[in-house]
Short mmCIF file of C-alpha atoms (C1' of nucleotides) and ligand atoms in Angstrom, two decimals:
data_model
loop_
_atom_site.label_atom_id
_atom_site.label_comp_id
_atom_site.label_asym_id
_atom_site.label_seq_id
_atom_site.Cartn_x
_atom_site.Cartn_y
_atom_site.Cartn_z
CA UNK A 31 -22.03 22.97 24.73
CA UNK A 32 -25.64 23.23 25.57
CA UNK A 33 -27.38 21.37 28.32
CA UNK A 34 -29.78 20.02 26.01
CA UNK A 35 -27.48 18.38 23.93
CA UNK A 36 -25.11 16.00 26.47
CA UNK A 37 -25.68 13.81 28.74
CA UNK A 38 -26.59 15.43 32.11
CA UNK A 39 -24.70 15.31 35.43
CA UNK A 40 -26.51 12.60 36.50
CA UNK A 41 -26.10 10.42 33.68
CA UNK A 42 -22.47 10.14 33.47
CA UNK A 43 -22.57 9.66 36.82
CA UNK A 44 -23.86 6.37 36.44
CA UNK A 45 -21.19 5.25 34.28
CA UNK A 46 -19.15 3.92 37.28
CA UNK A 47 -21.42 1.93 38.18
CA UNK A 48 -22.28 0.26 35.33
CA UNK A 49 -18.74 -0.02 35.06
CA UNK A 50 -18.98 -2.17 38.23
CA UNK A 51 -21.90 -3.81 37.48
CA UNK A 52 -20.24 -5.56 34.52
CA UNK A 53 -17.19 -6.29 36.75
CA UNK A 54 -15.34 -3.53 35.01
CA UNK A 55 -13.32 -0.61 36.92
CA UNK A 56 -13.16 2.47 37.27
CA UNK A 57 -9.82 4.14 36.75
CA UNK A 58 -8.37 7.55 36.59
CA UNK A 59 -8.02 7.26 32.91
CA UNK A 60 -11.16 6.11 32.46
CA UNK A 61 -12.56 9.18 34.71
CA UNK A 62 -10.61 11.73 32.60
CA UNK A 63 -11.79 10.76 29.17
CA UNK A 64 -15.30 10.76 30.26
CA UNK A 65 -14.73 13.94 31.63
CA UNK A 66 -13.60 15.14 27.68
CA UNK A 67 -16.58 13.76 26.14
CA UNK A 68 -19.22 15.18 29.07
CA UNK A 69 -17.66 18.49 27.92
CA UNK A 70 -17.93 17.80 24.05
CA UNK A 71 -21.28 18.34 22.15
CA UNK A 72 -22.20 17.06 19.03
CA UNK A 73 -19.16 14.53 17.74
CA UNK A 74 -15.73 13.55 17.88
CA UNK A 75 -13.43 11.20 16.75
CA UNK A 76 -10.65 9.12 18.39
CA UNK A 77 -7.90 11.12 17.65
CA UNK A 78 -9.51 14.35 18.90
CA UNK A 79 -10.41 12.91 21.92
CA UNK A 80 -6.59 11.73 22.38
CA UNK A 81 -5.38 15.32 21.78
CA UNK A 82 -8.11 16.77 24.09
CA UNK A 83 -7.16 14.21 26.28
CA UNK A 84 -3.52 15.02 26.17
CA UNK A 85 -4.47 18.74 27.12
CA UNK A 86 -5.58 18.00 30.67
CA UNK A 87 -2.57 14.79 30.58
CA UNK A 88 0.42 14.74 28.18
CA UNK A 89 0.70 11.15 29.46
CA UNK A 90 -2.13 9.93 27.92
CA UNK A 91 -1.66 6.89 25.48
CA UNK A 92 -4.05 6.28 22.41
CA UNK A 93 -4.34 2.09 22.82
CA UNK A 94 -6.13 3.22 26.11
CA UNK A 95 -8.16 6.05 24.57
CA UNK A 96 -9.48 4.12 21.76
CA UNK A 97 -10.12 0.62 23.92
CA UNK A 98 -12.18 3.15 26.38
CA UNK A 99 -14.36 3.88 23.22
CA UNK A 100 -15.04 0.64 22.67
CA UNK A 101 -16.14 -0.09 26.38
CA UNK A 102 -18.26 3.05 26.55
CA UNK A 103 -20.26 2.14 23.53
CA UNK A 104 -21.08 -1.76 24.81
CA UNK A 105 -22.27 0.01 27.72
CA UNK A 106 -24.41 2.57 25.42
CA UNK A 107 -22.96 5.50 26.70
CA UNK A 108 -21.54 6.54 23.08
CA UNK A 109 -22.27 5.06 19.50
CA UNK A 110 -20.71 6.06 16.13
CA UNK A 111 -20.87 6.60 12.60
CA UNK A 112 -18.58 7.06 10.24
CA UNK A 113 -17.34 10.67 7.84
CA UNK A 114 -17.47 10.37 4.44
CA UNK A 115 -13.89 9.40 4.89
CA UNK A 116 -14.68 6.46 6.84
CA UNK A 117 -13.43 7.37 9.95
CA UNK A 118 -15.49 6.45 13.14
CA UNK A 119 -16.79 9.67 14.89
CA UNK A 120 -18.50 9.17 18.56
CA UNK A 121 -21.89 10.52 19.76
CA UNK A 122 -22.13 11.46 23.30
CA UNK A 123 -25.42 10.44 24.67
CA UNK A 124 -28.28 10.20 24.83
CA UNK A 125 -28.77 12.44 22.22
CA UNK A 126 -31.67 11.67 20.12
CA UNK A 127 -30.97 8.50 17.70
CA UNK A 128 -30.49 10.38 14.05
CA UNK A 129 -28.25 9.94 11.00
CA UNK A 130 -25.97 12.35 8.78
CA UNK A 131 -26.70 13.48 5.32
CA UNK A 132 -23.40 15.24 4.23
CA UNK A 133 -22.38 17.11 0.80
CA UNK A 134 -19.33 15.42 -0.87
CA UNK A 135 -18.64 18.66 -2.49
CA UNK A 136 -18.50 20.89 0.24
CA UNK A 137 -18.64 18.81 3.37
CA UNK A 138 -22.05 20.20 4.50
CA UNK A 139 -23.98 18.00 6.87
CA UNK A 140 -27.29 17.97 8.29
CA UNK A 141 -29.02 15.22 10.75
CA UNK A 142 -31.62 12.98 9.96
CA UNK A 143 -33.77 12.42 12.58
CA UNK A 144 -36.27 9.45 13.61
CA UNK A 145 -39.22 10.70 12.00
CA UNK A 146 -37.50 11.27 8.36
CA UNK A 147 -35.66 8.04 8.54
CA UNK A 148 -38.92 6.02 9.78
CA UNK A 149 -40.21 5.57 5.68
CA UNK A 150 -36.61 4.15 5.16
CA UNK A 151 -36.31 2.05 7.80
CA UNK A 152 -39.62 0.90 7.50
CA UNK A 153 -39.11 0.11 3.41
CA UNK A 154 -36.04 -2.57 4.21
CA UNK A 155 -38.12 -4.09 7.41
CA UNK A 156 -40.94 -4.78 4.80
CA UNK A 157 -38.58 -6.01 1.52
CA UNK A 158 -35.51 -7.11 3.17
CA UNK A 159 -36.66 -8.04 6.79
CA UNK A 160 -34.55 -5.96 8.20
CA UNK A 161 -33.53 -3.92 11.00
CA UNK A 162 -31.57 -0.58 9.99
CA UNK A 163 -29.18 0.93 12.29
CA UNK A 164 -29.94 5.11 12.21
CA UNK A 165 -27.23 6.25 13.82
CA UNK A 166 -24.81 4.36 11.98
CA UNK A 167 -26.08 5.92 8.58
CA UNK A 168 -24.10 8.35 6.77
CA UNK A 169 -26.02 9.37 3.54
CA UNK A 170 -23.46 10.96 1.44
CA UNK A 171 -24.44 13.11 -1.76
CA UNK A 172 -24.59 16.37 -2.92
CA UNK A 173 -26.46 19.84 -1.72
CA UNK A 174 -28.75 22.11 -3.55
CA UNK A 175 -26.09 24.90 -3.73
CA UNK A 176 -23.18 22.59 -5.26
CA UNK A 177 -25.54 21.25 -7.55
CA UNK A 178 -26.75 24.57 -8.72
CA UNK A 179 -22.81 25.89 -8.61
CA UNK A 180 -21.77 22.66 -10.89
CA UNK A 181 -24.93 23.22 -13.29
CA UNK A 182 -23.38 26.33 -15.59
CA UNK B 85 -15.65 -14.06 -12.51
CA UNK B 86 -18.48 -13.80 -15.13
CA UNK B 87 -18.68 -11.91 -18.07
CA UNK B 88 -21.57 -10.44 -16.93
CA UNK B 89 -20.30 -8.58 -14.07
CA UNK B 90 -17.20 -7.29 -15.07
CA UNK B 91 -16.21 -4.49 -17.74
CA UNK B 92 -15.75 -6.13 -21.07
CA UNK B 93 -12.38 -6.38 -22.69
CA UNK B 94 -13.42 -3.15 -24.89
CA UNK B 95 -14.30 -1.16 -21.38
CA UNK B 96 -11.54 -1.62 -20.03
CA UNK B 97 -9.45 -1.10 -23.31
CA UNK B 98 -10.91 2.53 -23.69
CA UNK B 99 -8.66 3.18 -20.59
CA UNK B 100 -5.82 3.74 -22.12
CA UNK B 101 -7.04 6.85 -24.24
CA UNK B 102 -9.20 7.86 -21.29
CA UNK B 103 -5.90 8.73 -19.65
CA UNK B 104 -4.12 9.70 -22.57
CA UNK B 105 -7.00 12.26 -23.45
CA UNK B 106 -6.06 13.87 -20.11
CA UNK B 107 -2.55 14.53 -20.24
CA UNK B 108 -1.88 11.08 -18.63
CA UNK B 109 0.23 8.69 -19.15
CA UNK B 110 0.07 4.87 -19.41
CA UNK B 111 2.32 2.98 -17.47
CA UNK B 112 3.50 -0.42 -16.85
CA UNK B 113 2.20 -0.03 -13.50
CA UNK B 114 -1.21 1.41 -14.22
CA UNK B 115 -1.50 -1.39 -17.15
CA UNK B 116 -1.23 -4.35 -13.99
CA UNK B 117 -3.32 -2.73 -12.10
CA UNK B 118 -6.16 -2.63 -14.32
CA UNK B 119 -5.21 -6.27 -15.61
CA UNK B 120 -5.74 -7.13 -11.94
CA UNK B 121 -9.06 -5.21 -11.71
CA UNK B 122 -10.23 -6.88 -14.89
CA UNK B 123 -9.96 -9.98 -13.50
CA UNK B 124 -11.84 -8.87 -10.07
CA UNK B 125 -15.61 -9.66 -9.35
CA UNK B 126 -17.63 -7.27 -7.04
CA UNK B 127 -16.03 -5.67 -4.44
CA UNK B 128 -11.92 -5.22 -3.51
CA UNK B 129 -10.34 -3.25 -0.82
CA UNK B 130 -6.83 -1.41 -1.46
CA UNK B 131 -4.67 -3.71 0.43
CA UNK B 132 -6.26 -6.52 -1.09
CA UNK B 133 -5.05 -5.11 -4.92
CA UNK B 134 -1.65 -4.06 -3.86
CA UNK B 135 -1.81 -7.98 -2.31
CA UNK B 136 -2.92 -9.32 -5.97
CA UNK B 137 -0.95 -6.91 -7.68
CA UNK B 138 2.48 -8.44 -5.75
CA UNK B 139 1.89 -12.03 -6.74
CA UNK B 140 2.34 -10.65 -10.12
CA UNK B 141 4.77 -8.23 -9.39
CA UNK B 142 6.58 -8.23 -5.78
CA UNK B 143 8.12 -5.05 -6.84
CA UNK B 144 4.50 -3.18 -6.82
CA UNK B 145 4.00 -0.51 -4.35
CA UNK B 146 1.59 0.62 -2.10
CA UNK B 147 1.24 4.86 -3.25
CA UNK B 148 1.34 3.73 -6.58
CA UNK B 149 -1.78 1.37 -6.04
CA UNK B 150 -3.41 3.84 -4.47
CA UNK B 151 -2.60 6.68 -6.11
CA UNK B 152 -3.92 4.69 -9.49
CA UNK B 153 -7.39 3.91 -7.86
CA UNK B 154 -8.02 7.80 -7.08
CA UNK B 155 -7.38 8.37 -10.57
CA UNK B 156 -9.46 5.26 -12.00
CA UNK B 157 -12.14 7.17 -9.88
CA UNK B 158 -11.67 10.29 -11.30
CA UNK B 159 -12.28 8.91 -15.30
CA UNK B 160 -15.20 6.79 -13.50
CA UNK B 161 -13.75 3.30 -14.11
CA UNK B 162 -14.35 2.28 -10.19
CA UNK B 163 -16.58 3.49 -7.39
CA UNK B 164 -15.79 3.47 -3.47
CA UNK B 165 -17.92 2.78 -0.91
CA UNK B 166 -17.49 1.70 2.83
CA UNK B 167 -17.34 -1.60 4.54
CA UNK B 168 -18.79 -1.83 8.14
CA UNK B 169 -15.17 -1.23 9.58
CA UNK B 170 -15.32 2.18 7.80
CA UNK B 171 -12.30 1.05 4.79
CA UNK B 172 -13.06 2.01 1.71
CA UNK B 173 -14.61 -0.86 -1.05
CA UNK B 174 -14.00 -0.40 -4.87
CA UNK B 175 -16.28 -1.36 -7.40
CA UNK B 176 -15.14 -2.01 -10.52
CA UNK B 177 -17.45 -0.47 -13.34
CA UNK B 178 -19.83 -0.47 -15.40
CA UNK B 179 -21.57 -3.58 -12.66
CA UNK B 180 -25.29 -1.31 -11.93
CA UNK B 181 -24.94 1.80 -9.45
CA UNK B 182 -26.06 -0.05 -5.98
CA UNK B 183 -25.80 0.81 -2.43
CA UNK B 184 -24.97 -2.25 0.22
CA UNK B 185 -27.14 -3.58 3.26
CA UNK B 186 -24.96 -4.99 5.68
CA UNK B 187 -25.93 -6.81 9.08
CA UNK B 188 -23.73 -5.82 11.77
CA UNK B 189 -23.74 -9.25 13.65
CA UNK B 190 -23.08 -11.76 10.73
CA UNK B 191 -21.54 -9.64 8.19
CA UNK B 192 -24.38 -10.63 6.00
CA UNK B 193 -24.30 -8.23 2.90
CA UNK B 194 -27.28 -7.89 -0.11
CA UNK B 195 -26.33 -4.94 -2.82
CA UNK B 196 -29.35 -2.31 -3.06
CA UNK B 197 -30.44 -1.62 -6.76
CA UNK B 198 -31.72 1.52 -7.75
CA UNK B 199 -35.02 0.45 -7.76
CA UNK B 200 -35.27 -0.55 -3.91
CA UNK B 201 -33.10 3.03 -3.56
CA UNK B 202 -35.23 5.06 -5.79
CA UNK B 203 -38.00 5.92 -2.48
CA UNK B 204 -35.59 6.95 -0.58
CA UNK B 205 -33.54 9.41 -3.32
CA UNK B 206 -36.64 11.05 -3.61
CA UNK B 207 -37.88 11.88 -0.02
CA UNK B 208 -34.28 13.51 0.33
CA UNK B 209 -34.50 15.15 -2.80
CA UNK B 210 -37.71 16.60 -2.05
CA UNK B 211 -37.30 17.41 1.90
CA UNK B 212 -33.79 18.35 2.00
CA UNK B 213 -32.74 19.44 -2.21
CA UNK B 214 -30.28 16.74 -1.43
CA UNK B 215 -28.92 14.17 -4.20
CA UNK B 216 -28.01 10.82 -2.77
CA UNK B 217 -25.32 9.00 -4.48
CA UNK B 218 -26.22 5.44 -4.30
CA UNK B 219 -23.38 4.14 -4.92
CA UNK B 220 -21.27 5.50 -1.78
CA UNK B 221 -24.51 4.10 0.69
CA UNK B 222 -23.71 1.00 3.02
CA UNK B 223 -27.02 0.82 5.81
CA UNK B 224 -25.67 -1.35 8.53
CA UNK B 225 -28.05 -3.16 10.75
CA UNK B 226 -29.66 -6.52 11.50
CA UNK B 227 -30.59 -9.03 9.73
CA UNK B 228 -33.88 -11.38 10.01
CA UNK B 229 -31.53 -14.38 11.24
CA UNK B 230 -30.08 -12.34 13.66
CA UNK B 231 -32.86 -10.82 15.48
CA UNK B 232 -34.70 -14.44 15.47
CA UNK B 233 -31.32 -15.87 17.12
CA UNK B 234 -30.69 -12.52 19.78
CA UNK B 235 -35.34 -12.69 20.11
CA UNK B 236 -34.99 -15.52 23.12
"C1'" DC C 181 15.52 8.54 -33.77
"C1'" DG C 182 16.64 11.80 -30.01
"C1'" DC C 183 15.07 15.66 -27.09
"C1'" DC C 184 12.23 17.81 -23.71
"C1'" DT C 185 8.53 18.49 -20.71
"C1'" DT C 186 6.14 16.90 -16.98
"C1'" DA C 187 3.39 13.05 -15.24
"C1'" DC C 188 4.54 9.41 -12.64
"C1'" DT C 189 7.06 6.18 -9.50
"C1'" DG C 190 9.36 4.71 -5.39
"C1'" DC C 191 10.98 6.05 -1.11
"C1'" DA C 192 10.84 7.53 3.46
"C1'" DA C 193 8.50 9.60 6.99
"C1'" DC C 194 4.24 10.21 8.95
"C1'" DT C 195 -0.85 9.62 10.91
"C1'" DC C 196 -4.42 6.86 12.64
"C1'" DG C 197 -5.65 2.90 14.74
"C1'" DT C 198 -4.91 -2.14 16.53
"C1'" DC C 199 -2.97 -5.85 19.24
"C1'" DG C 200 -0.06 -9.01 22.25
"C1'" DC C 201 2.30 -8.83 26.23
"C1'" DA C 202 4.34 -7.72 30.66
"C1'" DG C 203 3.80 -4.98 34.53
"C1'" DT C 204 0.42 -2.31 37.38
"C1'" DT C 205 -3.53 -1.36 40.11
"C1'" DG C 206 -8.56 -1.42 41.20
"C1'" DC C 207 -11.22 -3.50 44.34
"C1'" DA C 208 -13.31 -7.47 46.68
"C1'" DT C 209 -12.49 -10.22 50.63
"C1'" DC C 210 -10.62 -11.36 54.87
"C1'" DG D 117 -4.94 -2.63 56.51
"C1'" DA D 118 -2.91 -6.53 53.97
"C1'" DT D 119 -3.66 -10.06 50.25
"C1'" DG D 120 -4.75 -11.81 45.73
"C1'" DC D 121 -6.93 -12.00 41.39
"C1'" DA D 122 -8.05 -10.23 37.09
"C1'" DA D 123 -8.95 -5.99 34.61
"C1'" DC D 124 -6.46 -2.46 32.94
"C1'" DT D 125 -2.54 0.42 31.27
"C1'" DG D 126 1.41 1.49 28.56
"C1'" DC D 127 4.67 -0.17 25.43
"C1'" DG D 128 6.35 -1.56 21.14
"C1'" DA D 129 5.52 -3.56 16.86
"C1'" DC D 130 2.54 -3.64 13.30
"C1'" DG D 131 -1.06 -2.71 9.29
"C1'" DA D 132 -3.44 0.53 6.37
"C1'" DG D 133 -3.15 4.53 4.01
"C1'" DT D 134 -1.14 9.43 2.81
"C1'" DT D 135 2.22 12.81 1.35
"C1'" DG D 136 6.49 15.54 -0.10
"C1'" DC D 137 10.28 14.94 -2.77
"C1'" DA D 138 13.88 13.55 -5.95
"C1'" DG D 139 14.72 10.71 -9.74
"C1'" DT D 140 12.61 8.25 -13.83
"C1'" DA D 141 10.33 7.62 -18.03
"C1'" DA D 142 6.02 8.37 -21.15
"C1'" DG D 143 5.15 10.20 -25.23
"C1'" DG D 144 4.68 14.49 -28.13
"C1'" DC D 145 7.42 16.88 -31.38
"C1'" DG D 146 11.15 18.05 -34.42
MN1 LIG E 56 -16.07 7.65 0.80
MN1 LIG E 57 -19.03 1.30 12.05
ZN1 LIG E 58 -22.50 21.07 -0.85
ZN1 LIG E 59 -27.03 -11.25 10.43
#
DNA sequence: CGCCTTACTGCAACTCGTCGCAGTTGCATC
DNA sequence: GATGCAACTGCGACGAGTTGCAGTAAGGCG
């Protein structure tokens, strides 16, 4: 984990109070799974979170895990996308906004960032009036190197 | 259902030796499922076969279903993508390759041609040496509606 | 037609995730 | 510090989908 790529000190700090704000609480469960994801760069999904969860607290259940998700990202602390399996994996914030180009073949991903996805997003705004979500976008495909490996 | 969507009776017939000219077999259960698909328009999900697939049959079962879609994927019969909820969305063939533009708020959904796609296959192909399959694409976001009705 | 190989089916157990409900506890107020 | 309300937790049941395995049957061949 780099400092550059989570959410500083500070920032998670505020998450109790925004918590309160909206009437919400603050709870020890609550406290221990941001805890997790302030120590996780890049992504993760629900069930690693549960297991990293269950690490610091065998006790932990998933129905709260996965309902503190769901709080976190109405606040905008986290968002998701989704693996070329489907399954919903969280970004910690505030990471840059970007989307995920991955290789069916070999799983390879990269990030797309703002500034690539800009021509994209501003193709549908003009035909289709509308607004796309980057970092919900998984662009799934295939990379140079399985495409040349496949060619012979 | 119109003709014009779905695989003609001759498509789907070719099936049969498809699997057959793999080592496959045909089977009474394969043989409902793709009656079922035959008589499917657009889009259906795997619980919603195995659901069609019981009014016919209460017997059916669910690894079978599935089991039968991986392979109808494999000879190219069907296509997957991903609804907003991350499940997976089979196409039955040979409707046009498209992608899906889905608005996260109403569940509003238009189908991308390869036309509207074409743009963005080739920045990614040019910047990253990346093929996008078209198909497998669902952009979430908002529509026009939506952003007029969240505006005041 | 009957045999044999092996692909396939159905089952049972499992993972991931969701939801209603009853009991608990955060926290605001006095 | 005690009280009370509602948000939250944990539970148990459930839905969707996957997988290993043992028994079944498709279909090629004699
Ligand atoms: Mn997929
Ligand atoms: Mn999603
Ligand atoms: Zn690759
Ligand atoms: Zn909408």
């Amino acid at each position: 984990m780099t400092a550059a790529r989570s959410r500083d000190r500070a920032t998670w700090g505020t998450v109790r109070e925004e918590l309160r704000a909206r009437g919400m609480r603050w709870t020890p469960q609550r406290r221990q799974i941001l805890q997790v994801l302030a120590a996780t760069d890049g992504h993760i999904t629900g069930s690693e979170l549960l297991e990293r969860c269950r690490k610091l607290d065998p006790a932990t259940t998933p129905s709260t895990v996965y309902r503190t998700l769901d709080v976190l990202e109405e606040l905008g602390v986290i968002r998701h996308s989704h693996g070329l399996d489907g399954r919903e994996e969280f970004h910690v914030q505030p990471v840059a906004e970007h989307g995920h180009l991955v290789c069916s073949s070999c799983g390879a991903s990269r990030e797309i960032d703002a500034a690539q996805a800009a021509p994209i997003a501003r193709a549908f705004r003009r035909t289709h009036d509308f607004d796309i979500f980057l970092d919900h976008l998984t662009l799934a495909g295939r990379c140079a190197a399985c495409r040349a490996a496949q060619a012979g």
